[in-house]
Coordinates of C-alpha atoms and ligand atoms in Angstrom, one line a residue:
M1 CA 1.2 -8.3 14.2
Q2 CA 3.5 -6.5 12.1
K3 CA 6.8 -8.3 10.2
V4 CA 10.2 -8.1 11.5
I5 CA 13.1 -8.1 9.5
G6 CA 16.5 -7.6 9.9
R7 CA 19.1 -9.5 12.3
L8 CA 20.4 -7.4 16.1
G9 CA 24.0 -7.1 14.8
G10 CA 25.9 -8.4 11.4
H11 CA 23.5 -6.9 9.3
H12 CA 25.6 -6.0 6.1
L13 CA 24.9 -4.2 3.3
P14 CA 25.7 -6.2 -0.3
P15 CA 28.9 -4.4 -1.9
L16 CA 28.3 -1.7 -4.6
P17 CA 29.2 -2.8 -7.5
P18 CA 32.8 -1.2 -8.4
C19 CA 31.6 1.4 -10.6
R20 CA 34.5 4.2 -10.4
A21 CA 32.0 6.3 -13.2
W22 CA 29.5 7.2 -10.4
S23 CA 30.7 7.1 -6.9
W24 CA 33.8 6.9 -4.9
D25 CA 34.9 5.5 -1.4
V26 CA 36.0 8.8 0.4
S27 CA 39.0 8.6 3.2
P28 CA 37.4 10.2 5.7
S29 CA 39.7 11.7 7.1
T30 CA 41.3 13.3 4.1
G31 CA 38.3 14.0 2.1
E32 CA 40.2 11.8 -0.8
G33 CA 37.6 10.5 -3.7
L34 CA 35.4 14.0 -3.5
G35 CA 36.6 14.7 -7.1
T36 CA 35.7 18.1 -8.0
L37 CA 33.1 18.8 -5.3
P38 CA 33.8 22.1 -4.8
P39 CA 35.3 23.5 -1.6
P40 CA 32.8 24.5 0.1
A41 CA 30.7 21.4 -0.3
R42 CA 33.7 19.0 0.6
R43 CA 34.2 21.3 3.6
F44 CA 30.6 20.1 4.3
V45 CA 31.1 17.1 3.5
E46 CA 34.4 16.5 5.9
E47 CA 32.3 18.3 9.2
G48 CA 29.6 15.9 8.5
V49 CA 32.1 12.6 7.8
R50 CA 33.4 13.8 11.4
L51 CA 29.8 14.5 12.9
C52 CA 28.1 11.5 12.1
R53 CA 31.4 9.0 11.1
P54 CA 30.1 6.6 8.4
R55 CA 31.4 3.6 7.4
A56 CA 32.2 4.9 3.8
V57 CA 31.5 7.6 1.5
R58 CA 29.8 8.3 -1.6
L59 CA 29.4 11.1 -4.0
C60 CA 26.1 10.8 -6.5
D61 CA 26.6 12.0 -10.2
G62 CA 23.0 11.6 -10.7
S63 CA 24.3 8.7 -13.7
P64 CA 22.1 6.6 -14.7
E65 CA 24.5 3.9 -14.0
E66 CA 24.6 4.8 -10.6
G67 CA 20.4 4.3 -10.3
V68 CA 20.4 0.7 -10.9
A69 CA 23.2 -0.3 -8.9
L70 CA 21.6 1.7 -6.0
L71 CA 18.3 0.2 -6.8
A72 CA 19.8 -3.1 -6.8
Q73 CA 21.2 -2.8 -3.7
L74 CA 17.8 -1.7 -1.9
Q75 CA 16.8 -4.6 -3.4
A76 CA 18.8 -6.7 -1.9
Q77 CA 18.7 -5.4 1.3
G78 CA 15.1 -5.9 1.0
L79 CA 13.7 -2.3 1.6
L80 CA 12.7 -1.8 -2.5
H81 CA 10.5 -4.8 -3.8
P82 CA 10.6 -4.5 -8.8
L83 CA 7.3 -4.1 -9.4
P84 CA 7.5 -7.0 -12.8
K85 CA 4.0 -5.2 -14.0
Y86 CA 5.6 -2.0 -14.8
D87 CA 9.5 -1.3 -16.6
N88 CA 11.8 -0.3 -13.4
C89 CA 9.2 -0.1 -10.5
W90 CA 9.6 -0.1 -7.1
L91 CA 8.1 -1.4 -4.5
A92 CA 8.7 0.4 -0.1
R93 CA 7.5 -0.3 3.0
T94 CA 7.7 1.5 5.8
D95 CA 8.2 1.1 9.1
P96 CA 4.6 1.6 10.2
R97 CA 5.1 4.2 12.5
D98 CA 7.3 6.4 9.9
V99 CA 4.6 7.4 7.2
A100 CA 3.6 10.8 6.9
R101 CA 5.0 14.3 7.4
V102 CA 5.7 14.9 11.2
E103 CA 4.4 18.4 11.9
N104 CA 5.3 18.9 15.6
R105 CA 8.5 17.6 15.4
T106 CA 9.2 20.1 12.7
V107 CA 11.4 23.7 14.0
L108 CA 12.5 26.5 12.6
V109 CA 15.4 27.6 14.2
T110 CA 16.6 31.8 14.3
E111 CA 17.7 34.0 17.5
R112 CA 14.8 35.5 18.0
E113 CA 11.0 33.2 18.4
R114 CA 9.1 36.1 17.6
D115 CA 11.3 35.6 14.0
S116 CA 10.2 32.2 12.9
I117 CA 6.3 32.5 14.8
P118 CA 3.9 35.6 15.8
P119 CA 3.8 35.6 19.2
K120 CA 1.5 33.4 22.1
P121 CA -1.3 35.3 23.0
P122 CA -1.9 35.5 27.1
G123 CA -4.5 32.4 26.9
G124 CA -5.0 31.3 23.6
G125 CA -4.7 28.1 22.6
P126 CA -1.4 25.5 21.0
R127 CA -0.2 27.7 17.8
Q128 CA -0.9 25.8 14.5
L129 CA 2.2 28.5 13.1
G130 CA 5.4 26.2 13.1
N131 CA 7.6 26.0 16.0
W132 CA 10.4 27.7 17.7
M133 CA 13.4 26.3 18.5
S134 CA 17.1 28.6 19.7
P135 CA 20.2 27.8 18.5
P136 CA 22.0 26.6 21.1
E137 CA 18.8 23.9 22.0
L138 CA 19.4 23.1 17.7
E139 CA 23.0 22.7 18.8
Q140 CA 21.8 20.2 21.9
A141 CA 19.5 18.4 19.8
V142 CA 22.2 17.7 17.0
Q143 CA 24.9 17.2 19.5
E144 CA 22.3 14.5 20.8
R145 CA 21.4 12.5 18.0
F146 CA 24.0 12.9 15.3
P147 CA 27.7 12.1 17.1
G148 CA 28.1 8.9 16.0
C149 CA 24.1 8.3 13.9
M150 CA 26.0 6.8 10.2
E151 CA 28.6 4.6 12.1
G152 CA 28.1 1.4 9.5
R153 CA 26.5 2.7 6.8
T154 CA 27.5 4.5 3.9
L155 CA 26.9 8.4 3.2
Y156 CA 26.1 9.5 0.2
V157 CA 26.9 13.0 -1.3
I158 CA 24.0 14.6 -3.2
P159 CA 24.8 17.5 -5.0
F160 CA 21.4 18.9 -6.3
S161 CA 19.8 21.8 -7.7
M162 CA 15.9 22.9 -7.2
G163 CA 15.1 24.4 -11.4
P164 CA 16.9 24.1 -14.6
V165 CA 20.7 24.1 -13.7
G166 CA 21.8 27.4 -14.7
S167 CA 18.1 28.9 -13.9
P168 CA 18.6 32.8 -12.8
L169 CA 15.7 31.5 -10.1
A170 CA 17.6 27.9 -9.5
K171 CA 18.6 27.4 -5.8
V172 CA 21.4 24.7 -4.9
G173 CA 22.2 22.3 -2.2
V174 CA 23.8 19.6 -1.2
Q175 CA 22.2 16.5 1.2
L176 CA 24.2 14.5 3.1
T177 CA 22.4 10.9 4.3
D178 CA 22.2 7.7 5.3
S179 CA 19.2 6.6 3.3
P180 CA 20.2 4.8 -0.2
Y181 CA 16.0 5.1 -1.1
V182 CA 16.5 8.4 -0.1
V183 CA 19.0 8.7 -2.5
A184 CA 17.3 6.7 -5.1
S185 CA 14.2 9.5 -4.4
M186 CA 16.6 13.0 -4.2
R187 CA 17.4 11.4 -7.7
I188 CA 13.6 11.7 -9.3
M189 CA 12.7 14.3 -7.1
T190 CA 15.9 16.7 -8.1
R191 CA 18.9 17.2 -10.0
V192 CA 21.3 15.6 -9.4
G193 CA 25.2 15.7 -10.3
P194 CA 28.1 17.4 -11.0
Q195 CA 26.0 20.1 -12.9
T196 CA 25.4 21.7 -10.1
F197 CA 29.0 22.1 -9.1
P198 CA 29.8 25.6 -10.3
A199 CA 26.4 27.0 -8.5
L200 CA 27.7 24.7 -5.5
A201 CA 31.3 27.1 -5.4
R202 CA 29.7 30.0 -3.8
D203 CA 29.2 29.5 -0.4
D204 CA 25.0 30.0 -0.3
F205 CA 24.3 26.7 -1.4
I206 CA 22.0 25.1 1.4
R207 CA 23.4 22.2 3.7
C208 CA 21.0 20.0 4.6
L209 CA 22.1 17.2 7.4
H210 CA 19.6 13.5 6.7
S211 CA 20.0 10.7 8.8
V212 CA 17.8 7.9 9.4
G213 CA 19.5 7.9 13.1
R214 CA 20.5 3.5 12.4
P215 CA 23.7 3.2 12.8
L216 CA 25.1 -0.3 12.4
P217 CA 24.7 -2.9 14.5
L218 CA 21.4 -2.4 15.4
R219 CA 20.3 -2.3 18.0
E220 CA 16.5 -2.8 18.7
P221 CA 15.6 -4.7 14.7
L222 CA 13.8 -3.2 11.9
V223 CA 10.0 -3.1 10.9
N224 CA 10.1 -3.9 7.1
Q225 CA 14.4 -3.4 7.1
W226 CA 12.8 0.7 7.5
P227 CA 15.3 1.7 9.6
C228 CA 13.8 5.2 11.3
D229 CA 13.8 6.4 14.9
P230 CA 10.0 8.2 15.4
P231 CA 10.8 8.8 19.3
R232 CA 13.7 11.1 18.4
T233 CA 12.7 12.5 14.7
L234 CA 13.9 15.9 14.2
I235 CA 13.2 18.2 11.5
A236 CA 15.1 21.7 11.7
H237 CA 15.2 24.4 9.5
H238 CA 18.3 27.0 10.2
P239 CA 17.8 29.8 7.3
D240 CA 20.3 32.4 9.2
R241 CA 22.7 29.4 9.0
R242 CA 21.3 28.2 5.2
R243 CA 21.2 24.8 6.8
I244 CA 18.7 22.0 7.6
V245 CA 18.7 19.4 9.6
S246 CA 16.7 16.3 9.8
F247 CA 17.0 13.0 12.1
G248 CA 15.0 9.9 12.6
S249 CA 12.2 9.9 9.5
G250 CA 13.1 8.5 6.0
Y251 CA 9.7 9.4 4.3
G252 CA 8.8 11.7 2.1
G253 CA 8.5 15.3 3.0
N254 CA 11.0 14.3 6.2
S255 CA 13.5 12.9 4.6
L256 CA 13.8 14.3 0.7
L257 CA 15.1 18.1 1.8
G258 CA 14.8 19.2 -1.4
K259 CA 11.0 19.3 -1.1
K260 CA 9.2 20.5 1.9
C261 CA 12.4 21.7 3.6
F262 CA 14.4 23.7 1.1
A263 CA 12.2 24.3 -2.3
L264 CA 9.2 26.1 0.9
R265 CA 10.5 26.3 4.4
I266 CA 14.1 27.8 3.5
A267 CA 13.2 29.5 0.2
S268 CA 10.3 30.8 1.6
R269 CA 12.2 32.6 4.1
L270 CA 14.8 33.3 1.1
A271 CA 12.2 34.7 -0.6
R272 CA 10.8 37.6 1.1
D273 CA 14.5 38.8 2.2
E274 CA 15.0 38.8 -1.9
G275 CA 11.5 40.3 -3.0
W276 CA 10.0 36.7 -4.8
L277 CA 7.7 34.6 -3.5
A278 CA 8.7 30.6 -2.6
E279 CA 4.7 28.6 -2.7
H280 CA 2.7 25.4 -2.8
M281 CA 1.4 26.2 -5.5
L282 CA 1.1 23.4 -8.7
I283 CA 2.0 25.2 -12.4
L284 CA -0.2 24.4 -15.2
G285 CA -0.8 26.3 -19.0
V286 CA -4.3 26.3 -20.6
T287 CA -5.3 27.0 -23.9
D288 CA -8.4 28.0 -25.2
P289 CA -9.8 26.7 -28.7
M290 CA -7.9 29.9 -30.7
G291 CA -4.7 28.7 -29.2
R292 CA -4.2 31.5 -26.5
K293 CA -2.6 30.5 -23.7
R294 CA -2.6 31.2 -20.0
Y295 CA -0.3 30.5 -16.9
V296 CA -2.2 29.9 -13.8
A297 CA -0.3 29.1 -10.0
A298 CA -2.6 26.7 -7.5
A299 CA -2.3 26.8 -3.5
F300 CA -4.5 23.9 -2.5
P301 CA -3.6 22.6 0.7
S302 CA -2.1 18.6 1.2
A303 CA -3.9 16.2 -0.7
C304 CA -6.6 17.9 -1.8
G305 CA -6.7 17.6 -5.6
K306 CA -2.8 20.1 -6.8
T307 CA -1.7 16.6 -8.4
N308 CA -5.0 15.6 -10.0
L309 CA -5.5 20.0 -11.4
A310 CA -2.2 20.3 -12.9
M311 CA -2.7 17.3 -15.1
M312 CA -6.1 17.6 -16.2
T313 CA -7.7 16.6 -19.1
P314 CA -10.2 19.3 -19.9
A315 CA -13.8 18.0 -20.7
L316 CA -14.6 21.6 -22.6
P317 CA -13.7 20.4 -26.4
G318 CA -10.8 22.3 -27.9
W319 CA -9.3 23.3 -24.2
R320 CA -5.9 21.8 -23.6
V321 CA -4.0 21.8 -20.0
H322 CA 0.2 21.2 -19.5
C323 CA 1.5 20.9 -16.4
V324 CA 4.5 22.6 -15.5
G325 CA 4.6 21.3 -11.7
D326 CA 2.2 19.7 -8.8
D327 CA 3.6 20.8 -5.8
I328 CA 6.0 24.4 -5.1
A329 CA 6.4 27.4 -7.8
W330 CA 9.0 30.1 -7.0
M331 CA 8.3 32.7 -8.4
K332 CA 9.8 36.0 -9.1
F333 CA 9.9 39.7 -11.6
D334 CA 11.1 40.2 -14.6
A335 CA 12.1 43.2 -16.6
E336 CA 8.6 43.5 -18.0
G337 CA 7.2 43.0 -14.4
R338 CA 5.5 39.6 -15.2
L339 CA 5.4 37.1 -12.3
R340 CA 7.7 34.3 -13.3
A341 CA 7.2 30.4 -12.3
I342 CA 9.1 27.8 -12.2
N343 CA 8.7 24.1 -10.3
P344 CA 12.3 24.1 -8.6
E345 CA 11.2 20.0 -8.9
S346 CA 12.1 17.2 -11.5
G347 CA 10.0 14.4 -10.0
F348 CA 6.0 14.3 -8.9
F349 CA 6.0 12.7 -5.2
G350 CA 1.8 12.4 -5.7
V351 CA -0.6 10.9 -3.4
A352 CA -1.6 7.4 -4.9
P353 CA -4.5 6.6 -3.0
G354 CA -7.9 8.6 -5.7
T355 CA -5.7 8.2 -8.7
S356 CA -7.2 6.5 -11.5
M357 CA -7.8 6.6 -15.4
R358 CA -10.8 7.9 -14.9
T359 CA -9.6 10.8 -11.7
N360 CA -6.2 11.4 -13.6
P361 CA -5.2 9.1 -16.7
N362 CA -2.0 11.4 -17.0
A363 CA -0.3 10.4 -13.7
M364 CA -1.3 6.9 -14.6
L365 CA 0.7 7.0 -17.7
T366 CA 3.7 8.4 -15.8
I367 CA 3.8 6.2 -13.3
R368 CA 4.6 2.9 -15.7
S369 CA 7.8 3.0 -15.5
N370 CA 10.7 4.3 -13.5
T371 CA 8.7 5.2 -10.3
I372 CA 9.3 4.1 -6.3
F373 CA 6.4 3.2 -5.0
T374 CA 5.7 3.4 -1.2
N375 CA 3.4 2.2 1.1
V376 CA 1.0 1.0 -1.4
G377 CA -0.6 -2.0 -2.2
Q378 CA 0.1 -4.5 -4.1
T379 CA -1.1 -7.7 -6.7
S380 CA 0.1 -11.0 -7.4
D381 CA 0.6 -10.1 -10.5
G382 CA 3.7 -7.9 -9.7
G383 CA 1.1 -4.1 -10.0
V384 CA 0.4 -1.7 -7.1
Y385 CA -3.7 -1.1 -5.8
W386 CA -5.2 1.2 -4.0
E387 CA -8.5 2.3 -3.1
G388 CA -9.9 4.4 -6.2
I389 CA -7.3 2.9 -8.7
D390 CA -10.1 1.9 -10.3
Q391 CA -8.6 -0.9 -12.5
P392 CA -9.1 -4.1 -14.5
L393 CA -7.8 -7.0 -12.7
T394 CA -7.6 -10.6 -13.3
P395 CA -10.1 -13.0 -12.2
G396 CA -7.8 -14.8 -9.1
T397 CA -5.4 -11.6 -8.4
T398 CA -4.5 -11.9 -4.7
F399 CA -3.9 -8.6 -2.9
T400 CA -1.1 -8.2 -0.6
D401 CA -1.5 -4.8 2.0
W402 CA 1.3 -1.7 2.8
L403 CA 1.6 -3.5 6.5
G404 CA 2.9 -6.5 3.9
R405 CA -0.2 -9.0 4.7
A406 CA -3.0 -10.9 2.3
W407 CA -5.7 -8.8 1.8
K408 CA -8.8 -8.6 0.2
P409 CA -11.6 -6.3 -1.6
G410 CA -14.1 -5.5 1.0
D411 CA -11.2 -5.5 4.3
P412 CA -12.1 -3.5 7.1
Q413 CA -8.8 -1.6 7.1
P414 CA -7.3 0.0 3.3
C415 CA -5.0 -1.8 1.4
A416 CA -2.7 1.3 0.7
H417 CA -1.7 3.7 3.7
P418 CA -4.0 6.8 3.1
N419 CA -0.4 8.4 2.7
S420 CA 1.1 6.8 0.5
R421 CA 2.6 7.5 -2.8
F422 CA 4.9 7.8 -6.4
C423 CA 7.5 8.9 -7.0
A424 CA 8.3 9.6 -10.8
P425 CA 10.5 11.8 -13.0
A426 CA 8.2 14.2 -14.9
R427 CA 9.5 14.5 -17.7
Q428 CA 7.4 11.5 -18.3
C429 CA 4.0 12.9 -17.9
P430 CA 2.8 13.0 -21.3
I431 CA 1.2 16.8 -20.9
M432 CA 4.6 18.5 -19.8
D433 CA 4.2 22.4 -20.8
P434 CA 6.9 22.8 -23.3
S435 CA 8.5 25.5 -21.4
W436 CA 8.5 23.4 -18.2
E437 CA 12.7 23.7 -18.3
D438 CA 12.5 27.0 -19.3
P439 CA 14.9 29.0 -17.2
E440 CA 13.4 32.5 -17.3
G441 CA 10.2 30.6 -16.3
V442 CA 6.6 30.7 -17.1
P443 CA 4.8 34.0 -16.8
I444 CA 1.7 33.3 -14.5
D445 CA -1.8 35.1 -15.5
A446 CA -3.5 34.3 -12.2
I447 CA -3.0 32.6 -8.7
I448 CA -6.0 30.1 -7.5
F449 CA -6.5 29.7 -3.9
G450 CA -9.1 26.8 -2.5
G451 CA -9.4 24.0 -0.3
R452 CA -11.9 21.3 0.6
R453 CA -14.9 23.2 2.0
P454 CA -18.3 20.9 2.0
E455 CA -20.9 23.9 2.2
G456 CA -20.6 27.2 1.8
V457 CA -18.2 28.5 -0.5
P458 CA -19.0 28.9 -4.0
L459 CA -17.0 27.0 -7.0
V460 CA -15.2 29.8 -8.1
Y461 CA -15.1 33.7 -6.8
E462 CA -12.0 36.5 -8.0
A463 CA -11.0 38.9 -5.5
F464 CA -11.6 42.3 -5.7
N465 CA -7.8 43.1 -6.0
W466 CA -4.4 42.2 -5.1
R467 CA -5.0 43.3 -1.0
H468 CA -8.1 41.3 -1.0
G469 CA -6.9 38.3 -2.7
V470 CA -3.8 38.8 0.0
F471 CA -7.2 38.1 2.9
V472 CA -8.7 35.3 0.8
G473 CA -4.9 33.2 1.1
S474 CA -4.7 33.9 4.5
A475 CA -8.6 32.9 4.9
M476 CA -8.2 29.7 3.5
R477 CA -9.9 26.2 5.2
S478 CA -9.2 22.9 4.2
E479 CA -10.0 19.5 5.8
A480 CA -7.7 17.7 7.0
T481 CA -5.4 15.3 5.2
A482 CA -3.4 11.8 6.1
A483 CA 0.1 14.5 4.3
A484 CA 0.5 14.8 8.1
E485 CA -0.4 13.0 11.4
H486 CA -3.1 14.9 11.7
T487 CA -6.6 13.3 11.4
G488 CA -10.2 13.3 11.2
R489 CA -12.1 15.0 8.7
R490 CA -12.1 18.7 10.5
L491 CA -11.8 22.0 9.1
M492 CA -8.3 23.6 9.1
H493 CA -7.6 26.6 8.7
D494 CA -4.5 26.5 6.2
P495 CA -3.4 29.8 5.1
F496 CA -2.0 30.2 1.8
A497 CA -1.9 26.2 2.4
M498 CA 1.5 27.3 4.2
R499 CA 0.4 26.5 7.1
P500 CA 3.7 23.1 7.3
F501 CA 5.7 25.3 5.2
F502 CA 6.3 28.5 6.8
G503 CA 9.8 29.2 6.7
Y504 CA 9.6 32.4 9.5
N505 CA 7.1 34.4 11.4
A506 CA 3.4 34.1 9.2
G507 CA 2.9 37.0 9.6
Q508 CA 5.4 38.8 8.5
Y509 CA 4.9 35.8 5.4
L510 CA 1.0 38.1 4.9
A511 CA 3.3 41.5 4.8
H512 CA 5.3 40.4 2.4
W513 CA 2.6 39.2 0.2
L514 CA 0.7 42.6 0.2
T515 CA 4.6 44.0 -0.1
I516 CA 4.9 42.5 -3.4
G517 CA 1.7 44.3 -4.9
E518 CA 2.4 47.7 -4.1
R519 CA 5.7 47.0 -6.0
E520 CA 6.5 49.7 -9.0
G521 CA 5.5 48.6 -12.4
A522 CA 4.5 45.1 -11.4
R523 CA 2.1 43.5 -13.5
L524 CA 0.0 41.6 -10.9
P525 CA -1.9 38.2 -11.7
R526 CA -5.3 38.4 -10.8
I527 CA -6.4 36.1 -7.7
F528 CA -9.3 33.2 -7.5
H529 CA -10.7 31.4 -4.7
V530 CA -12.4 28.1 -5.9
N531 CA -13.8 24.7 -4.1
W532 CA -14.3 21.7 -6.2
F533 CA -15.9 20.1 -2.6
L534 CA -19.5 21.8 -2.0
K535 CA -21.9 19.1 -1.2
D536 CA -25.7 18.6 -0.9
A537 CA -28.1 17.4 2.0
A538 CA -27.5 14.5 1.0
G539 CA -23.8 14.6 1.1
R540 CA -23.1 14.2 -2.3
Y541 CA -20.5 16.3 -4.4
V542 CA -22.5 19.5 -6.8
W543 CA -19.4 19.6 -8.6
P544 CA -18.7 16.7 -11.4
G545 CA -14.6 18.0 -10.7
F546 CA -11.3 16.9 -12.4
G547 CA -12.2 17.2 -16.0
H548 CA -15.0 19.3 -15.6
N549 CA -12.7 21.8 -13.8
A550 CA -11.7 23.0 -16.7
R551 CA -15.0 25.2 -17.0
V552 CA -14.4 27.0 -14.1
L553 CA -10.3 27.5 -15.5
A554 CA -12.1 28.7 -18.7
W555 CA -13.3 31.2 -17.2
I556 CA -10.6 32.6 -14.9
C557 CA -9.4 33.0 -18.2
S558 CA -12.0 35.1 -18.9
R559 CA -11.2 37.2 -16.6
V560 CA -7.3 37.4 -16.9
G561 CA -8.6 38.9 -21.0
G562 CA -11.0 41.3 -20.0
E563 CA -14.3 39.8 -20.3
D564 CA -16.6 41.3 -17.9
N565 CA -18.9 38.8 -17.3
A566 CA -19.0 39.2 -12.8
R567 CA -21.2 39.3 -10.2
S568 CA -20.4 40.7 -7.0
T569 CA -20.8 39.1 -3.6
P570 CA -20.1 40.6 -0.4
V571 CA -17.1 37.1 -1.0
G572 CA -16.0 38.8 -4.1
L573 CA -16.5 38.3 -8.3
V574 CA -18.9 35.2 -9.4
P575 CA -19.7 34.4 -12.8
R576 CA -22.8 35.9 -14.4
E577 CA -25.1 33.7 -14.6
G578 CA -24.7 32.2 -18.0
A579 CA -20.6 33.2 -17.8
L580 CA -19.7 29.5 -16.3
D581 CA -20.3 26.9 -19.1
L582 CA -22.3 24.4 -17.9
D583 CA -23.3 22.6 -21.0
G584 CA -23.4 19.0 -21.1
L585 CA -24.4 19.3 -17.1
P586 CA -28.0 18.8 -16.0
S587 CA -27.8 18.0 -12.3
V588 CA -25.7 21.3 -12.1
S589 CA -27.9 24.3 -10.5
Y590 CA -26.0 27.7 -10.7
S591 CA -27.6 28.8 -7.4
D592 CA -26.1 25.4 -6.1
L593 CA -22.8 26.5 -6.9
F594 CA -22.5 30.5 -6.4
S595 CA -25.3 30.7 -3.8
V596 CA -24.0 33.1 -1.0
S597 CA -25.9 32.5 2.8
R598 CA -24.9 35.5 5.4
P599 CA -25.8 33.8 8.2
F600 CA -22.4 30.9 6.7
W601 CA -20.6 34.0 6.2
E602 CA -21.3 35.9 9.4
K603 CA -19.6 32.7 11.4
E604 CA -17.4 32.3 8.7
V605 CA -16.2 36.4 10.1
R606 CA -16.8 35.3 13.2
E607 CA -14.3 32.1 13.3
L608 CA -11.4 33.6 11.0
R609 CA -11.6 36.8 13.7
G610 CA -10.6 34.3 16.5
Y611 CA -8.2 32.5 14.7
Y612 CA -5.8 35.1 13.0
E613 CA -6.2 37.2 17.2
E614 CA -5.3 33.8 18.6
N615 CA -3.2 32.4 15.7
F616 CA -1.1 35.7 14.5
G617 CA -2.0 38.2 17.3
E618 CA 0.0 41.1 16.4
D619 CA 2.0 40.2 13.8
L620 CA -1.3 39.9 11.7
P621 CA -0.7 43.4 9.0
K622 CA -3.7 45.9 9.6
E623 CA -4.2 45.4 6.1
V624 CA -6.0 41.8 6.4
M625 CA -7.8 43.3 9.7
E626 CA -9.0 45.8 7.3
E627 CA -10.1 42.7 4.4
L628 CA -12.1 41.2 6.8
E629 CA -13.7 43.8 8.6
A630 CA -14.4 44.9 4.9
L631 CA -16.0 41.5 4.3
E632 CA -18.1 41.5 7.8
E633 CA -19.9 45.1 6.8
R634 CA -20.2 43.6 3.3
V635 CA -21.8 40.5 5.0
K636 CA -24.4 42.4 7.1
K637 CA -25.8 44.4 4.5
M638 CA -26.5 41.3 2.8
Ligands
OXD1 C1 3.1 17.0 -0.2 C2 2.3 17.4 1.4 O1 3.9 15.7 -0.2 O2 1.3 19.2 1.1 O3 3.2 17.2 -1.0 O4 1.6 16.9 1.9
MN2 MN1 2.5 19.5 -0.7

């Protein structure tokens, strides 16, 4: 049984301490108190107030005082529990129905369906590249959900910037939400406050409306004090009106609207229109023993180790890695034709299970203070716990699982939810790159694609050229993870790791990537594919991964530096024997890592053709089909 807390009716929020410095009660009818919020943003707030009818309105300014007051309020409400083992760290337990992104309730809204998703071919199966809704359907959905949805609650106004404030690559938004948990998290993940006002004075900011959908008094009790409305959850993106509408979920990607909704879905559409790229990619800087530095962006599907790679401690002596971002990259050409990238976020919303001092010490050091944990387990000494945390425990420690129940090692159910998260400020990561907030971004030398492929796909290969690289990105597949509602270990197609995040027709997205490669004067990054997850016949990983992935980064840097140390295979260029440093790894064999098998790739080509036909139909750019055919020919000749 889940613990049900909360009363029907009569649910009172403790008043916020009077703190004029950071917030104002706003008169819903006049908007008075919205301070210097620029008029277009003020009008958006007024519309939201009229629709949602909150009890009070508060304008967030991102100040430390605001943070203290919010956390105190969340604690008083029973939504956050302090973790006294650390400094200013907190634990939230959600309603167990609200634990991940909900892809089947996430929609793109355009006049024409074709602008959102490729056409369904006759007889094709369910589509995987997004869901479409028409503007009138969205209006109806809004009218069915939002009127009065914030009654009895406070509407928080969050003015925020994605990217360093004032950067030519940054964009701003305003999120209206009735969830103080969302406010506390957005304050970590984005740059909140009046420094965004000059940009908000233009009318082109992204309008983000979010409600947990549980007006007060409650009609049903809450579970774990976590308000949500799973049956009516809807996450809608309306790029033509630069707006996001999210209802019914308080969880991560559904509710922190700066992240997946803005920085990927809306931004990818803006990027297409404006000639840049918004991608599901980490960004890291890698420095060789001679002091030469390269920046790399890498796209992996959710929960494939992006955070681990972005914060890696190299196992190769003399090499260093610095982190710019772990999830999203916005990339634009500069005047010299180089792609420069910023991380639009200012925090990490990382998957907790599997994170340890062995797998990611920098993440462990990052999350020791000022961090909000969600759905992890708890130890009796006020610490956190999850599968794979691998930390010494004092004898007698007892555990509480993510559902708030007593738990002990060996129990059949995990202590932490597989998609449990930490939300921590990026600046706390010990290896943040000195340029991570450079408004001009960092120059990208290589783009890496990857996924969890237990067999057949070499440890690393380089694309023959940009066009082949676009094909490699479109052909990405990976085992499903817990980040969304999918279950099991089945292989899913995930082009560019963007399958859940495309902001427009995925065929047009591939065409946009092809266009980027044709840009005059562009000094294009080289494109690679990696697979850390190869297994042997006994099901054991054949590559040690983690810090050893620096060996692969070293080879990638050598290629970027023009070294002639690759061998051609039908799938791409792999390191020549001896070119990848395997020193000190006696049980790793070159041939296990780089064999390319004809039957495997014949099957892969067949599978890809079927996938393209079913999902992209005639919107697949012909260049991508030609690349598939060229691969097929090369495989035939093996
Ligand atoms: C994430 C995801 O939360 O990709 O980063 O699902
Ligand atoms: Mn992600």
